[in-house]
PDB file of C-alpha atoms in Angstrom:
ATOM      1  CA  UNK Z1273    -171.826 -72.933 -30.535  1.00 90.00           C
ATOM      2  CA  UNK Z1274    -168.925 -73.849 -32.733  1.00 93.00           C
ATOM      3  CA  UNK Z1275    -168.318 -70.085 -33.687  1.00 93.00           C
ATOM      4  CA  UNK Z1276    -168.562 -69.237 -29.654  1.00 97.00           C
ATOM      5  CA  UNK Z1277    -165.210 -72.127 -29.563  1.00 97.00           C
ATOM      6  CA  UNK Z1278    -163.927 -70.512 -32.630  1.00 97.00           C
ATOM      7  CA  UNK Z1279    -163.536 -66.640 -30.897  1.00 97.00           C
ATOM      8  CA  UNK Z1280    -162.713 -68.467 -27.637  1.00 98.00           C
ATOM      9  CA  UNK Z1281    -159.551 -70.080 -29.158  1.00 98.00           C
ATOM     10  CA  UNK Z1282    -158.281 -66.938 -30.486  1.00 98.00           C
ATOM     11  CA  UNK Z1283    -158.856 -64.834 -27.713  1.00 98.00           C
ATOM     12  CA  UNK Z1284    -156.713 -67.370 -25.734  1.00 98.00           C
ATOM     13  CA  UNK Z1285    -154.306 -67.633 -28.568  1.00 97.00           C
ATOM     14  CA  UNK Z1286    -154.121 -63.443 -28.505  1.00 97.00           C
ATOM     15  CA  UNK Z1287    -153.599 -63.556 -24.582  1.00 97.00           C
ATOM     16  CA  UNK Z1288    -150.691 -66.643 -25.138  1.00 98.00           C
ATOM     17  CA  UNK Z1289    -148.720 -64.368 -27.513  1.00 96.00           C
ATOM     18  CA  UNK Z1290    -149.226 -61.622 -26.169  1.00 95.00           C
ATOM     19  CA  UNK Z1291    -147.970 -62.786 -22.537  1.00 96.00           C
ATOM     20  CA  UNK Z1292    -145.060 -64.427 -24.521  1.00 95.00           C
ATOM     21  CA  UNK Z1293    -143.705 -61.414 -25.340  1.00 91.00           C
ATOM     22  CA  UNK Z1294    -143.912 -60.217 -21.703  1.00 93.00           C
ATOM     23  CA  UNK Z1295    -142.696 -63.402 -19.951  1.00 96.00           C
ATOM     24  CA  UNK Z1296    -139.579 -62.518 -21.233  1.00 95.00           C
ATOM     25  CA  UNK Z1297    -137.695 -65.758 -21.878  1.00 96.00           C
ATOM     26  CA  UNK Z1298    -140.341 -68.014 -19.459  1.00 97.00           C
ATOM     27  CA  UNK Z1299    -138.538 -65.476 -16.963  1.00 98.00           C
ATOM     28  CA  UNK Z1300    -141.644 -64.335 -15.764  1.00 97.00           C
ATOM     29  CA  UNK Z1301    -144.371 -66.752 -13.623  1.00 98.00           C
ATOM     30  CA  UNK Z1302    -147.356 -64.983 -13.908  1.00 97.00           C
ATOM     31  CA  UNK Z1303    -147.121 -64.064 -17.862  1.00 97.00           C
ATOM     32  CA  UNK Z1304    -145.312 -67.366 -18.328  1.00 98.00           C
ATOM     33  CA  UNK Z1305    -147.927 -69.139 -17.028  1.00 98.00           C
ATOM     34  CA  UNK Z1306    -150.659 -67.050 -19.088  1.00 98.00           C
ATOM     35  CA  UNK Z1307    -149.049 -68.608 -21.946  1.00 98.00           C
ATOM     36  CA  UNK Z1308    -148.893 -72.017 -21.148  1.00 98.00           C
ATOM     37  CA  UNK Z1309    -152.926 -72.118 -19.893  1.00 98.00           C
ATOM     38  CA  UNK Z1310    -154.049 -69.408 -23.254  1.00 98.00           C
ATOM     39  CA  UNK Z1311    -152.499 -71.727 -25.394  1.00 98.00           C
ATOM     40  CA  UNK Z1312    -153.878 -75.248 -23.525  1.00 98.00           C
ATOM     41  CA  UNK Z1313    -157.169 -73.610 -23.774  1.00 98.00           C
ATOM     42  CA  UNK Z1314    -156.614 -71.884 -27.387  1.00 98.00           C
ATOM     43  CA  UNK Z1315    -155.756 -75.492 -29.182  1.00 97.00           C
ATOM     44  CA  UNK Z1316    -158.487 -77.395 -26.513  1.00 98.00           C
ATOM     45  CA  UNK Z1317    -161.161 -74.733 -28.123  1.00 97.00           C
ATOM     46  CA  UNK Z1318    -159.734 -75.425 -31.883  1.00 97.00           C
ATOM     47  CA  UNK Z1319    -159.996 -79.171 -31.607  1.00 96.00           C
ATOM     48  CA  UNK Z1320    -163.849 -79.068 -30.310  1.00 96.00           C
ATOM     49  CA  UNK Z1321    -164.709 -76.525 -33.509  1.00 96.00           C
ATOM     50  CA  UNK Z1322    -162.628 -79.442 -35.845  1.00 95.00           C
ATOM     51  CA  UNK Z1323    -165.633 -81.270 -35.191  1.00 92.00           C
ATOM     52  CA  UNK Z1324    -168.182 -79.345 -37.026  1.00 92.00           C
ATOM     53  CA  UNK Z1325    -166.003 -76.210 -39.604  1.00 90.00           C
ATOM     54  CA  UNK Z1326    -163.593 -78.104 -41.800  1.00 89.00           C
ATOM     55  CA  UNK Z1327    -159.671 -77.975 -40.600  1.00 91.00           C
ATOM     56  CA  UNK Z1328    -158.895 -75.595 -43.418  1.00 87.00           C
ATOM     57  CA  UNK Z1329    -161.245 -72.660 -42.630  1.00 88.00           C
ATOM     58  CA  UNK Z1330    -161.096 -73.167 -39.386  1.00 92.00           C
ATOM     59  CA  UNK Z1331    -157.031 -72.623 -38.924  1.00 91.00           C
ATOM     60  CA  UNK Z1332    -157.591 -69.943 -41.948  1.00 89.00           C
ATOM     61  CA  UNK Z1333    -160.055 -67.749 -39.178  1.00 92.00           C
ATOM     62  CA  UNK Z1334    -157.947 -68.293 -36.547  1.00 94.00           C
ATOM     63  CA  UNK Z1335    -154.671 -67.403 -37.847  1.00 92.00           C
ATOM     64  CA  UNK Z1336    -155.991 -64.450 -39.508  1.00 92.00           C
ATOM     65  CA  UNK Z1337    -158.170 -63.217 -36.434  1.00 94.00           C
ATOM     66  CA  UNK Z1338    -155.087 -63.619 -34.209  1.00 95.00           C
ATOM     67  CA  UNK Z1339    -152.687 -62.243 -36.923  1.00 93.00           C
ATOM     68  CA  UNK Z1340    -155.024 -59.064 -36.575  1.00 93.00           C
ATOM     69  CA  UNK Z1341    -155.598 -59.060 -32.592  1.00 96.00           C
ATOM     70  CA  UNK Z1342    -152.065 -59.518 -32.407  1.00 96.00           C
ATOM     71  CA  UNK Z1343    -150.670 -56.715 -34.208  1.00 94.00           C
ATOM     72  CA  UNK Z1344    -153.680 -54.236 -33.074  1.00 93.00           C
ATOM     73  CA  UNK Z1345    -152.267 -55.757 -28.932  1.00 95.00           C
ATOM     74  CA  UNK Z1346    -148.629 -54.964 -30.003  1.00 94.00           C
ATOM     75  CA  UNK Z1347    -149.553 -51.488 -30.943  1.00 93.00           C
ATOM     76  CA  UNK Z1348    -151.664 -50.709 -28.290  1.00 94.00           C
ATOM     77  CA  UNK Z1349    -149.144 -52.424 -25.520  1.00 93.00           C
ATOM     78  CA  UNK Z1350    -145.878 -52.484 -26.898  1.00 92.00           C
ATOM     79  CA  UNK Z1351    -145.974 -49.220 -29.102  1.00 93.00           C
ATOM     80  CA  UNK Z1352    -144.946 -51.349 -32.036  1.00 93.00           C
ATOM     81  CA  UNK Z1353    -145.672 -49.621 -35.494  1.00 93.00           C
ATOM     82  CA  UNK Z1354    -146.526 -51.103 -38.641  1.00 93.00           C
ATOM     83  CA  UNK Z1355    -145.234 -49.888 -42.360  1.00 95.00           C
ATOM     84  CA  UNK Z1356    -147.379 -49.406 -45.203  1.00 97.00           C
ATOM     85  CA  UNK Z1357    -146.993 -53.087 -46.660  1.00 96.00           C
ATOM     86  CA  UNK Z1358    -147.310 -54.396 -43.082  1.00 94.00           C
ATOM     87  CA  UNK Z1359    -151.070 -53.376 -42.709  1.00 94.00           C
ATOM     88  CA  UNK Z1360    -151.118 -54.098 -46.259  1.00 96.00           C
ATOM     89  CA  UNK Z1361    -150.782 -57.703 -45.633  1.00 93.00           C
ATOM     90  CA  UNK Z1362    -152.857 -57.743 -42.690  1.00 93.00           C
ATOM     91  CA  UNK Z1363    -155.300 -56.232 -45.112  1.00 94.00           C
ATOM     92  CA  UNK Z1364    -155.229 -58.868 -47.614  1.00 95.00           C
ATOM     93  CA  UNK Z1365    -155.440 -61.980 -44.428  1.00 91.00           C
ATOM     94  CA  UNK Z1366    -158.666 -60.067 -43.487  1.00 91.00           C
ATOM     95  CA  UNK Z1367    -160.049 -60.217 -47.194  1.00 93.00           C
ATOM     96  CA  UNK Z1368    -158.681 -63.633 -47.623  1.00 90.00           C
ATOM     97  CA  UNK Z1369    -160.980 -65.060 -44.597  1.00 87.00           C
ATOM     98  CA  UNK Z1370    -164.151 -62.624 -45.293  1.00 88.00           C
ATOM     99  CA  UNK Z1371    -163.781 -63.950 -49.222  1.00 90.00           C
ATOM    100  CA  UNK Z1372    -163.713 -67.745 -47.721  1.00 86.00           C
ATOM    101  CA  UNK Z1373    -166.646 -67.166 -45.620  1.00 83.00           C
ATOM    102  CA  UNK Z1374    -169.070 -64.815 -48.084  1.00 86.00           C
ATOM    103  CA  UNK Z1375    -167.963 -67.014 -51.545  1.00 86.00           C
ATOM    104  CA  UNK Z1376    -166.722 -70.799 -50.260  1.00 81.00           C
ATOM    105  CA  UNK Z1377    -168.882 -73.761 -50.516  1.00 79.00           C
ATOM    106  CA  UNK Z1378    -166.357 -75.279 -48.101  1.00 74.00           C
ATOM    107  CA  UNK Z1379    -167.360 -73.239 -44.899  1.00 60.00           C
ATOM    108  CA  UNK Z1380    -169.478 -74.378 -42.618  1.00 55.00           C
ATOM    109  CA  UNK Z1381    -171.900 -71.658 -42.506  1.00 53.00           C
TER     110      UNK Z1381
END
């Protein structure tokens, strides 16, 4: 159930950045107010899986998952392009957090 919590956070994290962008300044109600509820739920969600997958791995999944989501929604939505050392990085968050999860004693698995 904790990993269900986990991928609910960041999907609500994904939809609070993403509607940040478009809320343009807190200019906007209905984006503006995505952001304000994503994020209420995004950090509720995070705090129930703090319970159970230690604080480190935890934040680790979720700021790489949403690093990823992220960039792949500002592509898709905003037509914004990433260099070479861009999807480079996001490259090395995404083997960063599998390596954690296949090789750490520390995860809760």
């Amino acid at each position: 159930m904790n990993w269900l919590f986990l991928a609910v956070a960041i999907v609500a994290e994904v939809i609070a950045t993403s509607a940040l962008k478009a809320s343009e300044g807190f200019s906007k109600l209905v984006p503006s107010t995505l952001v304000v509820v994503g994020y209420g739920i995004a950090f509720y969600m995070l705090s129930r899986v703090l319970s159970a997958i230690p604080v480190g791995i935890a934040y680790a999944i979720w700021s790489g998952a949403g690093i990823v989501l992220v960039s792949l929604v500002g592509l898709f939505f905003y037509k914004q392009r990433l260099d070479f050392p861009a999807m480079l990085g996001i490259a090395l968050i995404i083997a960063g957090v599998v390596v954690m999860q296949v090789f750490s004693k520390t995860s809760a698995h």
